[in-house]
Coordinates of C-alpha atoms in Angstrom, one line a residue:
X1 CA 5.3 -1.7 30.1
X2 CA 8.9 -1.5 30.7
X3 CA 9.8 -4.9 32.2
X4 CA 13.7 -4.5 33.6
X5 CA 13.7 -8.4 34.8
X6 CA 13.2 -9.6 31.3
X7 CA 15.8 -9.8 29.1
X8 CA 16.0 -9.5 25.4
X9 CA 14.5 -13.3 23.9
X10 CA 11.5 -12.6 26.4
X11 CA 9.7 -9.5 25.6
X12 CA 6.4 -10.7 25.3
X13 CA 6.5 -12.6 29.1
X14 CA 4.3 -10.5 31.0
X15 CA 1.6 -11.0 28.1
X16 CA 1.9 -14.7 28.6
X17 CA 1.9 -14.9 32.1
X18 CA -1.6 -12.7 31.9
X19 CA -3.1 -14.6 29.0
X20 CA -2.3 -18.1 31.3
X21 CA -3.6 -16.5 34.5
X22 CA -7.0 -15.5 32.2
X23 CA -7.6 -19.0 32.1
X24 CA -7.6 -20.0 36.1
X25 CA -11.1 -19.3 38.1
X26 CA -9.4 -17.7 41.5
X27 CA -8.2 -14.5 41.5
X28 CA -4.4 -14.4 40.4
X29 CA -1.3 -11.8 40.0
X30 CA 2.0 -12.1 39.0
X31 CA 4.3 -9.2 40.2
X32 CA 8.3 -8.1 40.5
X33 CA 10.7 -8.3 43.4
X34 CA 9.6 -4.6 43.9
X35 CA 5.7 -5.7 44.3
X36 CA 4.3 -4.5 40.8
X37 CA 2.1 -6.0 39.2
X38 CA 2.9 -7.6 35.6
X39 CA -0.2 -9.7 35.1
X40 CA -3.7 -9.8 36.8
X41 CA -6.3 -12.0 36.1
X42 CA -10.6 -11.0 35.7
X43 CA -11.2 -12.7 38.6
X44 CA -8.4 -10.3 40.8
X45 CA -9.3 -7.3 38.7
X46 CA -13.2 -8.3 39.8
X47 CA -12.6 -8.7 43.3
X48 CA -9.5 -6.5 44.4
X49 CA -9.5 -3.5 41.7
X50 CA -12.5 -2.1 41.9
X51 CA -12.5 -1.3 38.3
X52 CA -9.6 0.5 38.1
X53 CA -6.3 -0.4 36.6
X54 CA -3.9 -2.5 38.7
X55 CA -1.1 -3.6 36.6
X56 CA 1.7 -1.4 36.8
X57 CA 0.7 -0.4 40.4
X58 CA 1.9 -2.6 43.8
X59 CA 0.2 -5.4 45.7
X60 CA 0.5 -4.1 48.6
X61 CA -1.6 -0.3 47.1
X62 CA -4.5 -2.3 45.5
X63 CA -5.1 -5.3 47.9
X64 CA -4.3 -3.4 51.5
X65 CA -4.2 0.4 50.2
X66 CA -0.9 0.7 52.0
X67 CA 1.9 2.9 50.5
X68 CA 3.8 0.2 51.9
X69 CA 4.9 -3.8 51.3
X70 CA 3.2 -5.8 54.1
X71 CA 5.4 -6.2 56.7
X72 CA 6.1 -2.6 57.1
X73 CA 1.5 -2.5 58.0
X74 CA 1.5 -5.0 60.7
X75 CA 0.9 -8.0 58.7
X76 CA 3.0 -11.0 57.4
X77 CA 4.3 -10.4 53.8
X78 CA 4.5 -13.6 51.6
X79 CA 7.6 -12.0 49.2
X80 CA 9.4 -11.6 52.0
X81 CA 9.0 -15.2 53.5
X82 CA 9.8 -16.8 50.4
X83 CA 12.7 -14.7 49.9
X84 CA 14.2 -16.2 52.9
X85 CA 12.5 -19.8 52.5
X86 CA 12.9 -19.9 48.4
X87 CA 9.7 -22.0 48.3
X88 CA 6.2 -21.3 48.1
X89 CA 4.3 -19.5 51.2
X90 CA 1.0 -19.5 52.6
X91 CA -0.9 -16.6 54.4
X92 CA -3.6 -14.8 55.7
X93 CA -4.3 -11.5 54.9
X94 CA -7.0 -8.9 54.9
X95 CA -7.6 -7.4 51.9
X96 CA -9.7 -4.6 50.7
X97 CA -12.6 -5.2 48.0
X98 CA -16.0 -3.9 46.7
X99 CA -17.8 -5.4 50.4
X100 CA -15.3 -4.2 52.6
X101 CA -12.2 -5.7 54.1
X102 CA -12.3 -9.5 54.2
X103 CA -9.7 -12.7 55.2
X104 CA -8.0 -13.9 52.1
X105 CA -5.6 -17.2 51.9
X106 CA -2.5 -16.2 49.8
X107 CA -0.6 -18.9 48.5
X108 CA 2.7 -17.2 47.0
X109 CA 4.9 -19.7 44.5
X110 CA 8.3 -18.2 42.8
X111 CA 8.6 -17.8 39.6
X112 CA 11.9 -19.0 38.4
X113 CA 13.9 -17.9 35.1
X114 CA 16.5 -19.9 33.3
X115 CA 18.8 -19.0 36.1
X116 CA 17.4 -20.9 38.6
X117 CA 16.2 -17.6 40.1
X118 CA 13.0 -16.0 41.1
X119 CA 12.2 -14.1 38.2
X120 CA 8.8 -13.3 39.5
X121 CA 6.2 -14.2 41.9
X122 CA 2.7 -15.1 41.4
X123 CA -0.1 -15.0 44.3
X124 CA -3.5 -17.0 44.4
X125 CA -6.2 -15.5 46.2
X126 CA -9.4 -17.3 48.3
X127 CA -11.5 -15.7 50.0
X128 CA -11.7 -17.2 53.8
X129 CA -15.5 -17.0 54.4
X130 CA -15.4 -18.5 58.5
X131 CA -14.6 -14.8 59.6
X132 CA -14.7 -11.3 59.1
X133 CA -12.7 -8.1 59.8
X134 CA -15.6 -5.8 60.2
X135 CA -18.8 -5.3 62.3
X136 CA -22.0 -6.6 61.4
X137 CA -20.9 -9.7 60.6
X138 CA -22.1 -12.9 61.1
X139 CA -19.5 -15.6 62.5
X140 CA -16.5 -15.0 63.9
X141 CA -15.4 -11.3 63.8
X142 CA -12.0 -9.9 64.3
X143 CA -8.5 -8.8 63.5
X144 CA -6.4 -8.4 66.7
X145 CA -3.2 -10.3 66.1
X146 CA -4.4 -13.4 68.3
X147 CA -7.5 -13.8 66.1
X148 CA -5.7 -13.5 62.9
X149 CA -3.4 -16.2 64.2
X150 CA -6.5 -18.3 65.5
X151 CA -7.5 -17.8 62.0
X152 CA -4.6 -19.2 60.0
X153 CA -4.6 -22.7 61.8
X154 CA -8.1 -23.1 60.8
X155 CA -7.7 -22.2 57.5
X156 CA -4.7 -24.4 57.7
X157 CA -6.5 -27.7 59.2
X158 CA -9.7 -27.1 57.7
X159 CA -9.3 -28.6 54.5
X160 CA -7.6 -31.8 55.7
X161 CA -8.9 -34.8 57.3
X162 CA -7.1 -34.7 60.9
X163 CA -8.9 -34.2 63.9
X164 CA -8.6 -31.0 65.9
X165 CA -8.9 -30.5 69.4
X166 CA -10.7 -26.7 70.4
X167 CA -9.0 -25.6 73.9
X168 CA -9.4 -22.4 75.6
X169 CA -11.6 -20.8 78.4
X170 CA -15.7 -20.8 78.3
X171 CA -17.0 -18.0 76.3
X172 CA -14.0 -18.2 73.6
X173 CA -16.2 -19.2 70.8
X174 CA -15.5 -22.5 70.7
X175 CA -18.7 -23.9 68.9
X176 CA -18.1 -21.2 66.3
X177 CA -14.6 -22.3 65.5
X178 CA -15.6 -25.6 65.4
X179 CA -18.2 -24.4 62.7
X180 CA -15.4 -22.7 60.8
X181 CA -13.2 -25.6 60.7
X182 CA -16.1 -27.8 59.1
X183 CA -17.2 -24.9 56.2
X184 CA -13.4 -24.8 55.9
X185 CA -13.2 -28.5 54.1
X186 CA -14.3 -30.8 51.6
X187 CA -17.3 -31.7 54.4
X188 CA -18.8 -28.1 54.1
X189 CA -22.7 -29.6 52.6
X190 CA -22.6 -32.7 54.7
X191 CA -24.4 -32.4 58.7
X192 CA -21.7 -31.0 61.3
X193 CA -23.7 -32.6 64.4
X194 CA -22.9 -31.3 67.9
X195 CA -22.7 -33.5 70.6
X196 CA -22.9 -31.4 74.2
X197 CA -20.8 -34.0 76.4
X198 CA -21.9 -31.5 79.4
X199 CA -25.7 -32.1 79.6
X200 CA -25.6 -35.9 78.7
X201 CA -26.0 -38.4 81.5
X202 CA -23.6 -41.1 82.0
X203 CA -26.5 -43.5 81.4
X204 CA -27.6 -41.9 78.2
X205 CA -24.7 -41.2 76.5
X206 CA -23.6 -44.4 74.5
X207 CA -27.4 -44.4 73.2
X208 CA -27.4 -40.6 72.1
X209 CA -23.9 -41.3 70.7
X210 CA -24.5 -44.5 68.6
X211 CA -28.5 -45.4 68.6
X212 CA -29.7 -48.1 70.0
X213 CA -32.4 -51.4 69.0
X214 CA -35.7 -51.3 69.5
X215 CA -35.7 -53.1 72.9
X216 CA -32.1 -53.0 74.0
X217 CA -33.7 -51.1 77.5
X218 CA -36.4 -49.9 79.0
X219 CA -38.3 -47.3 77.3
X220 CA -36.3 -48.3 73.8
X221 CA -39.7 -48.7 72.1
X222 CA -38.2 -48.2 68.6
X223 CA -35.1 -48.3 67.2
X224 CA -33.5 -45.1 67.0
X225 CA -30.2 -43.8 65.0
X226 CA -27.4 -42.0 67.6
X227 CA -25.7 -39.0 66.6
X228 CA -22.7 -41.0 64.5
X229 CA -24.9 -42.1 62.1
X230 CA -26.5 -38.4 62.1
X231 CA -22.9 -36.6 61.0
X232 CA -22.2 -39.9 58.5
X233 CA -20.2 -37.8 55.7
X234 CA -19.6 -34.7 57.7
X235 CA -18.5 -33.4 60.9
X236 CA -18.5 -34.7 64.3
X237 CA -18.5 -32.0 67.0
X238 CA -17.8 -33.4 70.5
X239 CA -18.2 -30.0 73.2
X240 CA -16.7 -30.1 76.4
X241 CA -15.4 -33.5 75.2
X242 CA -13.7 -33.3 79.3
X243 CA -16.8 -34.4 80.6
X244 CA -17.0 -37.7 78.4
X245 CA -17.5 -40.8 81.4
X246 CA -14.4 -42.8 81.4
X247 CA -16.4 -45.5 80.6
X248 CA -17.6 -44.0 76.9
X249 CA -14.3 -42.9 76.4
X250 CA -13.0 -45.9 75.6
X251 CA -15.4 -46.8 72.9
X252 CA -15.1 -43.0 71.4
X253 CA -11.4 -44.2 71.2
X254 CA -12.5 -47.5 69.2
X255 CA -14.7 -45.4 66.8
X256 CA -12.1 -42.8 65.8
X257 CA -9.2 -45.5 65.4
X258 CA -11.4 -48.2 63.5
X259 CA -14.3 -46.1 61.8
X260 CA -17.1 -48.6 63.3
X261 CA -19.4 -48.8 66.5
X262 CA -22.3 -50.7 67.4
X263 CA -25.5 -49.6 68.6
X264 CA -26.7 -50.4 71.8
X265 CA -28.4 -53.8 71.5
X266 CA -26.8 -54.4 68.5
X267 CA -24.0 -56.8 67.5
X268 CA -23.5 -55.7 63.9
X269 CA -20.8 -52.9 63.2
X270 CA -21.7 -50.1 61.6
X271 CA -19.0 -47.8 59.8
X272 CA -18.9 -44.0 60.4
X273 CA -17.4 -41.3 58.0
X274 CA -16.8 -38.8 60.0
X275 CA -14.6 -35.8 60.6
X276 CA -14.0 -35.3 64.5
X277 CA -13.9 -31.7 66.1
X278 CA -13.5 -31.7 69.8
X279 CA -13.7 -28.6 72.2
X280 CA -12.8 -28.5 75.7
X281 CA -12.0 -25.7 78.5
X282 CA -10.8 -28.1 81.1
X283 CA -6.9 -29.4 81.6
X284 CA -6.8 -32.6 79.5
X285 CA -3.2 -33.4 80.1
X286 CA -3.7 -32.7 83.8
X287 CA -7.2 -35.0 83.5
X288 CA -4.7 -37.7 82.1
X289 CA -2.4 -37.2 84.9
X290 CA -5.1 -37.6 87.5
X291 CA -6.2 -41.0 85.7
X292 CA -9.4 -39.3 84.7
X293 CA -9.2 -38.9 80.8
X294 CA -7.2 -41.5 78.4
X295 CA -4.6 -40.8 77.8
X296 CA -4.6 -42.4 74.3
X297 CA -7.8 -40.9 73.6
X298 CA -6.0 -37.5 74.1
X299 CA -3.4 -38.0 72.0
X300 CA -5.6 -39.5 69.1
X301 CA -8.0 -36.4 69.5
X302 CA -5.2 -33.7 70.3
X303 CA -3.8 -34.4 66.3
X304 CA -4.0 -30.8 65.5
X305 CA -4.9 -28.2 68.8
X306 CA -5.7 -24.9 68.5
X307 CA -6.0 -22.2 71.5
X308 CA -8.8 -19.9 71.1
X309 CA -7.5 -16.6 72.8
X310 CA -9.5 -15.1 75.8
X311 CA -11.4 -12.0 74.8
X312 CA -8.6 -9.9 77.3
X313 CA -5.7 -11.1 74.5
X314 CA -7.9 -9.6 71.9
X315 CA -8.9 -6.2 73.7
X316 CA -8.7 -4.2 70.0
X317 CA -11.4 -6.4 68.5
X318 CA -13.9 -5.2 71.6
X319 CA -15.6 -2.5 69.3
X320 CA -16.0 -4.8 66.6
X321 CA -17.5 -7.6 68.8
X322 CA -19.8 -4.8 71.0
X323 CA -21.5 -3.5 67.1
X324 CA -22.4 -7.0 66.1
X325 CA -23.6 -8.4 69.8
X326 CA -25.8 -4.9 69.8
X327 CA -27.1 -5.5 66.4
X328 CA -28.1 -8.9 68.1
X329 CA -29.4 -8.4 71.3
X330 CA -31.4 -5.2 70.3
X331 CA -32.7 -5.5 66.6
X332 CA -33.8 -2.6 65.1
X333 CA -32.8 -0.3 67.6
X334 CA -29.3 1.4 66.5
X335 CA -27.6 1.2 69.8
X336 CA -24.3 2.7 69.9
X337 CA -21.4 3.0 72.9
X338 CA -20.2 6.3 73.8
X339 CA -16.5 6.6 73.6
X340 CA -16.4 6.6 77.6
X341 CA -18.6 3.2 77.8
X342 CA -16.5 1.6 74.8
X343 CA -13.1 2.8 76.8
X344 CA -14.4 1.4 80.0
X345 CA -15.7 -2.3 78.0
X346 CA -11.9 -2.4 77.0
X347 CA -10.5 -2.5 80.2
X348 CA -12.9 -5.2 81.8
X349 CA -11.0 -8.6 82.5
X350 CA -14.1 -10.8 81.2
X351 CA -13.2 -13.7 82.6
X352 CA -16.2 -14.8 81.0
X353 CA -15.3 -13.6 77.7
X354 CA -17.3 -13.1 74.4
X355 CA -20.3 -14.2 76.5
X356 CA -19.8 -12.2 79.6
X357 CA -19.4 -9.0 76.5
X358 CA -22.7 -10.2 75.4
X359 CA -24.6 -10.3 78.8
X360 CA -23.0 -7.1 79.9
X361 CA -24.4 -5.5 76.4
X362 CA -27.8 -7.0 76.8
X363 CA -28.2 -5.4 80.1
X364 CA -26.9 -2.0 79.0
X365 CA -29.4 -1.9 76.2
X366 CA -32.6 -3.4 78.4
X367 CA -31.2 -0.1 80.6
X368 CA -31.1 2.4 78.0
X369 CA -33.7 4.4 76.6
X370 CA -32.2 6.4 73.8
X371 CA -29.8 5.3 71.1
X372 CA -26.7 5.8 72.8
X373 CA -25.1 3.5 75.8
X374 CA -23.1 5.5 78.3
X375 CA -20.7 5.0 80.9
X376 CA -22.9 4.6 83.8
X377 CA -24.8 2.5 81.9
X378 CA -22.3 0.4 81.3
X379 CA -20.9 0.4 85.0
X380 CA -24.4 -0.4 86.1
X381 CA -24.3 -3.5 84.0
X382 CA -21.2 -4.1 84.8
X383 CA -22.0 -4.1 88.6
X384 CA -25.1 -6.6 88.8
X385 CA -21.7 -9.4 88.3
X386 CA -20.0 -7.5 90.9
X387 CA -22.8 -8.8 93.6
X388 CA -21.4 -10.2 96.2
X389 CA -21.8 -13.8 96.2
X390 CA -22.6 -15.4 100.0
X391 CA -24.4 -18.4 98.4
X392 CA -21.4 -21.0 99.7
X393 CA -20.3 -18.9 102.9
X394 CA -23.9 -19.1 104.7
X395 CA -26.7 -21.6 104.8
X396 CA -28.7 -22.7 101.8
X397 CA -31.0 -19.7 100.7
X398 CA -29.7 -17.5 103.4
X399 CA -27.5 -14.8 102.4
X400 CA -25.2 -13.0 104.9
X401 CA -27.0 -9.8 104.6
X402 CA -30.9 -11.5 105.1
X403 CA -31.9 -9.2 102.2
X404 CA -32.5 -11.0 98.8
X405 CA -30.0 -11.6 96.3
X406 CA -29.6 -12.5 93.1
X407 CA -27.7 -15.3 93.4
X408 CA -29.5 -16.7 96.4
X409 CA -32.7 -16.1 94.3
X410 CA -31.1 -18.3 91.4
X411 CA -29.2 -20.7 94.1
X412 CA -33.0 -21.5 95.6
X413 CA -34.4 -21.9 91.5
X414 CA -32.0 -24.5 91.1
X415 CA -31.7 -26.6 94.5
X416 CA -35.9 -26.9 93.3
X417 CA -34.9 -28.1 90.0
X418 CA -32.4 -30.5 91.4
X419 CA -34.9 -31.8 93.3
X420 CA -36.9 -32.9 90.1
X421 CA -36.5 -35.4 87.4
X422 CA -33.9 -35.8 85.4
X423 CA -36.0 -36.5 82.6
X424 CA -37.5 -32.4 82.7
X425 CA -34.3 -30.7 82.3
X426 CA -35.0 -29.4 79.0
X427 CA -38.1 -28.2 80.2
X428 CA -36.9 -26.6 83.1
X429 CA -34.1 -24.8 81.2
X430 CA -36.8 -23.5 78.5
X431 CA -38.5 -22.3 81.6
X432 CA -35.7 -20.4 82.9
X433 CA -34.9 -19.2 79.5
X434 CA -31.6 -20.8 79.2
X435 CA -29.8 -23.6 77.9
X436 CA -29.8 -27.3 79.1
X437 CA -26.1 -27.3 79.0
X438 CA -25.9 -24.1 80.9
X439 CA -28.4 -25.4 83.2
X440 CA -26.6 -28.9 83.9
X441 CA -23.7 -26.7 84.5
X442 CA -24.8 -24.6 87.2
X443 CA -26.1 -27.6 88.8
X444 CA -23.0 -28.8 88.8
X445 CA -21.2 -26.0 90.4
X446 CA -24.0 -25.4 93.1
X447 CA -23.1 -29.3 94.1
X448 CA -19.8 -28.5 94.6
X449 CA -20.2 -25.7 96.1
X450 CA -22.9 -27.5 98.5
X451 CA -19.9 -30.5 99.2
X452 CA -17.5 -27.5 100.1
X453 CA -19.7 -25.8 102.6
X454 CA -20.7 -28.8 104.0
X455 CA -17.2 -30.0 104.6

């Protein structure tokens, strides 16, 4: 191979750079300042070059398939950066190989000659294995700009030890994130234990949190380890970490600054290695403001935040979501959107996000008889949210109307199951087929929306 940046005393240097990338286990190339290749190792030539030849061709033509350097496709273009930067570079990338497009950390370092100059630049490749660019996926799934981005800080964070703070609205995805950033670091075999903040009583908490002695109150027959102890080694998730009492919040704060807690009943401290993750939709800083959340439990929880973007700043990645939720919530049936349907999905608001796309979906297909969803289909779906909701405006159970709705018919389910126990939540949200913390939270808005009317 004609090598025009080596110069006489170095004609072999391309055959040593590929005999030394032979040796290293992730998936390596050395190329130009015009992208080509001079040296791949097995493990690239495995996983990127589908058995053809790559040296001699670009990076950009094997890894993306582009007749063009990176930057010029839409995407962020390591040689470029460090051109600018003259240091190494790190980015996210999807890149085609024998399974399909995938997310793949690039970590670019400059090669320098003897004067001081890039001579060439060599790339490491890892596959990031918390997402996916295609359909059919499990996980998160996407490539819209605001996902790729949402993408980099987690692959970013994941591998350190700071605690990262989830924020964005409900229906974001904020459990699976939280998921990515624990497969994403050295914690990835140990427990990631979630803790729903939402659905835990005030009373209850600091026992679910850190265990309690056999005896330390009434109905503590046996001594029982909290969830602490549970993630010892791996990763703590905290969800809606908003609704945390003020008075847990400061011994959540004594936990993540010292390592140790106490069980309830229990004088002996007991250390915890764990890795924190919290998630919240609510205003923290605003909470802090109103003297209802710490503020130096914010700050030691908000060490690294990450948005999640709302499904409307992500409109592209609709199609990709709608595949996998239909593969989902229909098995086995091959459901497909029409173009019209898929057109009209895209320009929905969702306020509820990858949730509401998932109830709207689950609808459409419990509506459709063939293989193929269709625009009215969707509209249909689409219009059982579009009810008009008279719950707060007239009497308990009485809707404006006198006919039935479906929220009155809900509103009246719950007011009965507010009525009841405490202790048969779980078994009341098994009965209504949905989640305890979706359960407590509905509760919580018909309160509120009882105090308003009442008012």
């Amino acid at each position: 191979m004609n090598d025009s940046t080596s110069d006489d005393s170095t004609p072999t240097q391309p055959a040593l750079l590929a005999a030394w990338l032979e040796a290293l286990p992730e998936p390596h190339i050395v190329f130009d300042h015009d992208y080509r290749i001079v040296a791949a190792n097995s493990a690239y030539r495995r996983q990127f070059g589908h058995g053809a030849q790559v040296v001699g061709r670009t990076c950009h033509a094997v890894s993306h398939h582009s007749p063009v350097p990176c930057d010029q496709a839409g995407e962020t273009c390591p040689l470029a950066r460090a051109r600018l930067s003259g240091q190494r570079e790190r980015v996210l990338h999807l890149h085609h190989t024998p399974a399909g497009e995938e997310y793949v950390q690039i970590e670019l370092v400059p090669l320098r000659g003897e004067s001081g100059q890039p001579m060439y630049f060599m790339e490491k490749m890892e596959p990031l294995r918390i997402a996916q660019g295609r359909s059919g996926a499990q996980g998160m799934i996407g490539r819209a700009p605001a996902f790729k981005a949402l993408l980099a800080l987690i692959a970013r964070v994941g591998p350190s030890q700071a605690s990262v703070l989830l924020l964005g609205e409900s229906g974001t995805g904020k459990e699976l994130a939280a998921r990515a950033v624990h497969q994403a670091s050295a914690r990835a075999a140990r427990p990631l234990v979630v803790v729903d903040c939402a659905s835990l009583p005030e009373t209850l908490f600091e026992s679910e949190l850190f265990g309690h002695e056999r005896g330390a109150f009434t109905g503590a027959h046996a001594a029982r380890a909290g969830l602490v102890e549970a993630a010892h080694g791996g990763t703590l998730f905290l969800d809606e970490v908003g609704d945390i009492p003020l008075t847990m919040q400061v011994k959540l704060l004594r936990l993540l600054e010292s390592g140790t807690y106490r069980r309830v009943g229990q004088s002996e401290l007991r250390r915890a290695d764990i890795r924190l993750v919290a998630a919240t939709h609510r205003d923290l800083q605003a909470m802090v403001r109103e003297g209802r959340f710490r503020q130096d439990l914010y700050y030691r929880l908000s060490t690294f935040p990450i948005r999640l973007p709302a499904l409307r700043e992500r409109v592209q990645d609709i199609a990709l979501l709608a595949e996998s939720l239909l593969a989902r919530v229909a098995p086995g049936r091959q459901l497909a959107l029409a173009p019209a349907a898929l057109r009209r999905l895209m320009q929905h608001p969702f306020a509820g996000n990858v949730r509401e796309l998932r109830n709207v979906l689950e609808r459409a297909a419990l509506l459709t008889d063939g293989s193929t969803i269709t625009l009215q289909t969707v509209e249909q779906a689409l219009a059982i949210d579009a009810q008009p909701d008279t719950s707060v405006a007239t009497p308990a159970g009485t809707p404006a109307t006198g006919r039935a709705t479906l929220r009155s018919m809900e509103d009246d389910i719950l007011r009965t199951a507010l009525r009841a126990p405490a202790g048969t939540r779980q078994e009341q949200a098994r009965a209504l087929g949905i989640s305890p913390r979706t359960l407590y939270r509905k509760l919580r808005q018909l309160q509120e929306g009882e105090t308003r009317f009442s008012q």
